[in-house]
Coordinates of C-alpha atoms in Angstrom, one line a residue:
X1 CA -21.4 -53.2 -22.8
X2 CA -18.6 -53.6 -19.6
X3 CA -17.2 -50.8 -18.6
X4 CA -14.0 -51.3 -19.3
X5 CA -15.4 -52.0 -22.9
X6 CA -16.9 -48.4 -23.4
X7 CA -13.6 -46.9 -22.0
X8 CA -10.6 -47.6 -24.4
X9 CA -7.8 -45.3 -23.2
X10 CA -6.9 -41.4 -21.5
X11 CA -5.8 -39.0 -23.6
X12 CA -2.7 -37.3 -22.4
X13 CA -2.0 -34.2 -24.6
X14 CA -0.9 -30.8 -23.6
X15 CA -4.2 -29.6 -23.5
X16 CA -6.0 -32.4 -22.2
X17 CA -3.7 -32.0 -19.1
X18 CA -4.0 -28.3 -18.4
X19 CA -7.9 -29.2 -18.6
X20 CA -7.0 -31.6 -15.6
X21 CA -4.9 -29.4 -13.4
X22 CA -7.5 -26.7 -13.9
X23 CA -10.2 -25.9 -11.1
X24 CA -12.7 -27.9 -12.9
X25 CA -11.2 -31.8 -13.0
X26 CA -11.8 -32.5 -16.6
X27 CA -10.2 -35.6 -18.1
X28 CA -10.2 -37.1 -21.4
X29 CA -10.8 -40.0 -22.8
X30 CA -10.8 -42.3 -25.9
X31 CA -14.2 -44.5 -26.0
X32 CA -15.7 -46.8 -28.0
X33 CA -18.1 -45.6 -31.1
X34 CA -21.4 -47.1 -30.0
X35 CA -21.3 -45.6 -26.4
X36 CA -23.5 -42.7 -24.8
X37 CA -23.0 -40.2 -22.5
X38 CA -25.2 -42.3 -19.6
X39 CA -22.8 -45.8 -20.2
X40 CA -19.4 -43.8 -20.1
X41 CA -21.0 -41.8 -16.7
X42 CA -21.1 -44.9 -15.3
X43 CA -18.0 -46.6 -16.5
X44 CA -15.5 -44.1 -15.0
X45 CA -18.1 -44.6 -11.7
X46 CA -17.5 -47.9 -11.5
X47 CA -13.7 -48.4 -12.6
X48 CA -12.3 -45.1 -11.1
X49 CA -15.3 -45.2 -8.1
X50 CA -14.9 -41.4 -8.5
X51 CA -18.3 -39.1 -9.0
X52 CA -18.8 -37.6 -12.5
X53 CA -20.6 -34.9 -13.1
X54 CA -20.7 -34.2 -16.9
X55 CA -19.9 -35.5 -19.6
X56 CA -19.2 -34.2 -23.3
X57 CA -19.1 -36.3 -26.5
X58 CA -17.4 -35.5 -29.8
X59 CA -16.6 -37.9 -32.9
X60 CA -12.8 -36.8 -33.6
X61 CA -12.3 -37.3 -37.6
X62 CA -9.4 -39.0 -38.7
X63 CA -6.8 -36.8 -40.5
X64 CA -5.1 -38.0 -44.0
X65 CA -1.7 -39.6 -44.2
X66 CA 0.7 -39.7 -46.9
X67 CA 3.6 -42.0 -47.2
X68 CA 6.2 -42.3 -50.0
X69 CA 6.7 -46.0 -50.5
X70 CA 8.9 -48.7 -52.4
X71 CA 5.6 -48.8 -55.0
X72 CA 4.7 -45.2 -54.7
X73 CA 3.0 -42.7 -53.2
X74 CA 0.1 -44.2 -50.9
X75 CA -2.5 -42.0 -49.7
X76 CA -5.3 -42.9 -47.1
X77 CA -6.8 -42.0 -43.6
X78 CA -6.7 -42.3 -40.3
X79 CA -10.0 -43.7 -38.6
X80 CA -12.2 -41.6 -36.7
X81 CA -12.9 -42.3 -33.2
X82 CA -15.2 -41.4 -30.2
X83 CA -13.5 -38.3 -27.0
X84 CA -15.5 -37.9 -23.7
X85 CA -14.5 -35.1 -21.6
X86 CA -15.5 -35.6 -18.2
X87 CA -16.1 -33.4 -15.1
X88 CA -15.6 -34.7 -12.3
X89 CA -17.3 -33.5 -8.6
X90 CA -15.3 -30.7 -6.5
X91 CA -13.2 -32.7 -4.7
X92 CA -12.8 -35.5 -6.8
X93 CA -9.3 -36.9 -8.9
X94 CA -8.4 -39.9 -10.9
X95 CA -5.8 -41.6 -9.5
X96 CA -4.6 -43.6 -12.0
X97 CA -4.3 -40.8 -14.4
X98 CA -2.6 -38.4 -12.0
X99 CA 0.8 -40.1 -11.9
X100 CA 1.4 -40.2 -15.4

């Protein structure tokens, strides 16, 4: 699997971002279900060419939605999908990720 396969997108919520400006870098990310903690290490190496240090790994479950339709109520799910929050080495920022 690429690396820019096994990393889908950042995640920028409220708490994802005090994480980032914290004294531990930790940023987020939305990855791709079949991935491992060695494969996304070494996809933010090589696309952000930054150092990590950690990783963690947790299967968010997707939440149920309701909508009130032109046939009636429809019920169903969002999907689930794969977070990684990753340290990064003292010193060490995400440029890309920063700006935003």
């Amino acid at each position: 699997m690429r690396a820019d396969q096994v990393i889908i997108e950042p995640v920028l919520s409220e708490k994802s971002n005090i994480a980032r400006e914290g004294e531990t870098k930790k940023y987020t990310f939305k990855v791709h279900k079949d991935s491992n903690k060695f494969q996304i290490m070494a996809a933010i190496k090589e696309l952000f060419q930054v150092e990590p240090v950690k990783c963690n790994v947790m299967i968010v479950k997707g939440k149920p939605k309701y909508s009130r339709g032109k046939g009636g109520n429809i019920l169903g799910n969002t999907g689930d999908w794969k977070k990684a929050v990753v340290t990064l080495a003292k010193g060490d920022t995400i440029q890309a990720i920063e700006g935003v």
